[in-house]
Short mmCIF file of C-alpha atoms in Angstrom, two decimals:
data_model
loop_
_atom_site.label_atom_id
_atom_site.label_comp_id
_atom_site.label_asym_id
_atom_site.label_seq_id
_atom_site.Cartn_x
_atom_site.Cartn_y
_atom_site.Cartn_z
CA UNK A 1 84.81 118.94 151.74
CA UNK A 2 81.33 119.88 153.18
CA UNK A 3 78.87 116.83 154.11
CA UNK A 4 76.61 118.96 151.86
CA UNK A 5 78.45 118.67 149.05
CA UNK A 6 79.94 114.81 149.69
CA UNK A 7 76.14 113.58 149.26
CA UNK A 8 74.98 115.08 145.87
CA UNK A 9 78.30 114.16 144.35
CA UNK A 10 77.92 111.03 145.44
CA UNK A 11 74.49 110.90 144.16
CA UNK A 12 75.60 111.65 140.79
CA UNK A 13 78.76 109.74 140.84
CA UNK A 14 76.62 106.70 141.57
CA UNK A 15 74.10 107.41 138.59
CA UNK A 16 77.11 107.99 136.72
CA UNK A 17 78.60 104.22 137.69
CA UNK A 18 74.65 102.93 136.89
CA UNK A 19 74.62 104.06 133.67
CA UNK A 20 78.02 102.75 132.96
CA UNK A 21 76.72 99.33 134.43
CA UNK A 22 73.70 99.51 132.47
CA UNK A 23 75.67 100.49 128.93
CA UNK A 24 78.18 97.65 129.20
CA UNK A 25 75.02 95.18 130.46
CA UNK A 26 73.22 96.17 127.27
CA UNK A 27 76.71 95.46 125.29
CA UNK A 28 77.03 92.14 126.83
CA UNK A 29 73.54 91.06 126.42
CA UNK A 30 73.52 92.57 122.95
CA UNK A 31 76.65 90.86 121.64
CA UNK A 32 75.93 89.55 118.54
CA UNK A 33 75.67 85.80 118.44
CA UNK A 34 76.04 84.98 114.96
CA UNK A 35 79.05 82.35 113.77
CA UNK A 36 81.67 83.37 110.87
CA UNK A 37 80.52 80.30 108.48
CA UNK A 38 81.96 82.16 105.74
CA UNK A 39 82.18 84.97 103.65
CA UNK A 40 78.32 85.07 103.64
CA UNK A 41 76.61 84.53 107.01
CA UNK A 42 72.73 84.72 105.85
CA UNK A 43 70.80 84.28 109.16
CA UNK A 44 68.10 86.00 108.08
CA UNK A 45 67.53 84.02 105.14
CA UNK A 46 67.40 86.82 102.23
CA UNK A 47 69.50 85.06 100.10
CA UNK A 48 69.16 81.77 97.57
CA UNK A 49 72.07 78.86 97.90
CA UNK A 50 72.71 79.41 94.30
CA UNK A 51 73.56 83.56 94.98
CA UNK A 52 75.58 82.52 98.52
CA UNK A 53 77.67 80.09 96.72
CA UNK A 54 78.67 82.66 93.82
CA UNK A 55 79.10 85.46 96.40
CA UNK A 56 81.09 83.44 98.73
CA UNK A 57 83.39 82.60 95.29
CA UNK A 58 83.32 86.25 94.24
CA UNK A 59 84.16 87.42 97.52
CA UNK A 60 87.61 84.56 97.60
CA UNK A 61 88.59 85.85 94.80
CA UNK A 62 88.70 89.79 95.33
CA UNK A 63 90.48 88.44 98.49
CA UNK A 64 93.03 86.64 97.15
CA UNK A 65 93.49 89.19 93.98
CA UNK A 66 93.00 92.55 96.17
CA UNK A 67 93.86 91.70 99.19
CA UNK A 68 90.52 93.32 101.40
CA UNK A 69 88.34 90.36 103.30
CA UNK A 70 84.87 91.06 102.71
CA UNK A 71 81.94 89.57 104.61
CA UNK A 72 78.43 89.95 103.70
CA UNK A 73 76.01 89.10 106.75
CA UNK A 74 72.39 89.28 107.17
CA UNK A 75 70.67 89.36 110.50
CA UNK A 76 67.26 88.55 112.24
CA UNK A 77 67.82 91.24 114.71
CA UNK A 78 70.32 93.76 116.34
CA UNK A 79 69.78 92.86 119.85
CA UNK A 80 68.50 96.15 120.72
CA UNK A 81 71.78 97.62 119.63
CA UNK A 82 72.06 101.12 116.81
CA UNK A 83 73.67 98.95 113.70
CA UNK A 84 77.26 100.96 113.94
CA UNK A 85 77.34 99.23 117.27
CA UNK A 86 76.33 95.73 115.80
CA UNK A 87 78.52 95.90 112.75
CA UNK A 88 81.34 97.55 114.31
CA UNK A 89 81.24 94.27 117.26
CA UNK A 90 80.75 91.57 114.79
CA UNK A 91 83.33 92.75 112.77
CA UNK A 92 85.61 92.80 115.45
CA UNK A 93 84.89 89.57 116.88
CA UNK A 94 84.89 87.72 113.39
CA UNK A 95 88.57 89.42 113.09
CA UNK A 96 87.63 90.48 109.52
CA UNK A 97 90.73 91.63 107.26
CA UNK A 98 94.12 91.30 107.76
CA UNK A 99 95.24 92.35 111.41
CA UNK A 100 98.38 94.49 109.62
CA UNK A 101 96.54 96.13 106.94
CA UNK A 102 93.24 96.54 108.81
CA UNK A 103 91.29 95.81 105.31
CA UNK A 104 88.03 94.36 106.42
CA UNK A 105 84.76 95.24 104.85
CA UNK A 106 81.32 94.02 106.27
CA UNK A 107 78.04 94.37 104.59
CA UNK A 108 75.36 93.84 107.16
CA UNK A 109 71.44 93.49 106.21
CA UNK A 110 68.81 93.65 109.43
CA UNK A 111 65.70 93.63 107.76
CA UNK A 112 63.58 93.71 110.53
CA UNK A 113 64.84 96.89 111.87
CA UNK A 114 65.39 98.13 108.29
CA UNK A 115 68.76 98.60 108.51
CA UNK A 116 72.17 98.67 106.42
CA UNK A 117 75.45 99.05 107.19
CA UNK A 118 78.76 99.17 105.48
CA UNK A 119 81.67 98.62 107.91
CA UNK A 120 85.18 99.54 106.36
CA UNK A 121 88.52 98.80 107.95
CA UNK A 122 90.79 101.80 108.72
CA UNK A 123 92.59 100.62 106.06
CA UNK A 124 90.31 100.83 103.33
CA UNK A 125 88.54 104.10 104.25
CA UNK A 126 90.53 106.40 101.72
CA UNK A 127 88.84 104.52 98.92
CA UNK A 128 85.86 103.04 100.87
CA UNK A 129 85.02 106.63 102.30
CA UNK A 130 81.87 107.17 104.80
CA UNK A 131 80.25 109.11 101.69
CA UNK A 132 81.08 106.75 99.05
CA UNK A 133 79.57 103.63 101.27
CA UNK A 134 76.43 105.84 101.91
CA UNK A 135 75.86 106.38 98.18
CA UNK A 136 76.23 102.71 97.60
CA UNK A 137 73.32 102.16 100.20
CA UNK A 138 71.30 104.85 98.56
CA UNK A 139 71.72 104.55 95.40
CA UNK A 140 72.34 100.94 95.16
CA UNK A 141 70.75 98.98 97.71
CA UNK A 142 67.55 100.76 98.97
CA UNK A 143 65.70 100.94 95.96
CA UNK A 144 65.85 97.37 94.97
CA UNK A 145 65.55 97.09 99.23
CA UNK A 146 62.00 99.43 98.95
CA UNK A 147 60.63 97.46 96.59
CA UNK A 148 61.23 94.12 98.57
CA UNK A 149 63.79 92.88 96.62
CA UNK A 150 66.41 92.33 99.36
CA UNK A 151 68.57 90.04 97.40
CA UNK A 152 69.30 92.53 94.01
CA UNK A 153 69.76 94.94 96.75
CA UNK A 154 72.57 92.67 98.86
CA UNK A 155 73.72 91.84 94.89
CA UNK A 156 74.23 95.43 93.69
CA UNK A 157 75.98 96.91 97.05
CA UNK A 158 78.10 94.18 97.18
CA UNK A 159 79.37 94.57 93.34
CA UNK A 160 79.95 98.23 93.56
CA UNK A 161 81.86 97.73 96.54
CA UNK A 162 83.90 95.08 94.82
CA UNK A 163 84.31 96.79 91.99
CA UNK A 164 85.93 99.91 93.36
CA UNK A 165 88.20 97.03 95.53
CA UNK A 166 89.44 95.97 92.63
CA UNK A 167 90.08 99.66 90.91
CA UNK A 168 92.38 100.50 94.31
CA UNK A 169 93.57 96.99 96.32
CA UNK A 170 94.18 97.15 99.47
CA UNK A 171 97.88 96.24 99.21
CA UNK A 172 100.48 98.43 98.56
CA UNK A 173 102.23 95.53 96.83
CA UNK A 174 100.12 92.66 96.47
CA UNK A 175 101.29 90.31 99.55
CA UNK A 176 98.47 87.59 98.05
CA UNK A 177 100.49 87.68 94.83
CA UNK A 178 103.53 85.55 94.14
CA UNK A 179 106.99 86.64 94.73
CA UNK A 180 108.65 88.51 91.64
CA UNK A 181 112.27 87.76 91.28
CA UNK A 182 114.86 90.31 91.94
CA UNK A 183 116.36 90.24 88.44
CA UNK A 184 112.33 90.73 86.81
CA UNK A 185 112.07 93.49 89.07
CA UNK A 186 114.61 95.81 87.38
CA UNK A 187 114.02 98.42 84.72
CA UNK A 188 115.97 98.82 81.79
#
């Protein structure tokens, strides 16, 4: 190879490596720092006791009657990260849904950047499609969101989700669900 050509390749090659540096620094730095308490994480305070407690129960019980994990989290900021990045890296590091199944579901709030973000487990994404989770934030959650009310907004995303979780579970056969017999399982 020509020493003309061996210095503007490396040249590029290098900015290549810097920006590669720089991507997985801002990754690192950016990792989101917020601890799985539970199925609601409020950090950024949107939310009463009263509605975290009956969310939290709501949310154990389409678990353990559906089979999907669903986490609802709010935070104070993104870390300079887009929120697909955020959501998608909390989800993964909070090992939401079942490892098999891939049935995790994470509603995240960041007020301060204005954000929302519905992140859906391979799993669930014939019934939890990209369009169907955008119409929930549209339709569902910005208006009451617009007008301030962040909590009716967390409130009515979080029930239509649910309630189309419970229309199609997760589970091809309910593996929360006790055991049937063999001789109940027959059909006359």
């Amino acid at each position: 190879m020509s020493p003309r050509l061996i210095l503007p390749l490396w040249v590029i090659l290098s900015a290549c490596g810097q920006n590669v540096e720089k991507d997985q620094e801002q990754l690192d730095r950016a990792a989101p720092s917020m601890v799985l308490t539970g199925r609601v994480v409020d950090d950024a305070d949107l939310l009463t006791e009263e509605t975290e407690k009956e969310l939290t129960g709501i949310l154990a019980d389409l678990e353990q009657t559906s089979g999907p994990q669903f986490v609802i989290a709010t935070t104070k900021s993104l870390n300079g990260l887009e929120i697909t990045d955020y959501s998608l890296k909390l989800a993964r590091a909070w090992g939401i849904g079942n490892k098999h199944r891939d049935d995790g579901v994470l509603l995240l709030v960041a007020p301060n950047e204005r954000e929302v973000r519905i992140e859906v487990g391979y799993g669930l994404e014939a019934s939890l499609s990209d369009p169907f989770c955008a119409e929930v934030i549209r339709e569902a959650m910005l208006p009451a969101f617009s007008a301030g009310r962040m909590e009716e907004g967390i409130l009515n995303g979080a029930a239509r989700l649910i309630k189309k979780m419970q229309r199609v579970p997760s589970l091809p056969a309910n593996d929360n669900a006790p055991e049937i017999p063999a001789q109940n399982r027959k059909i006359s």
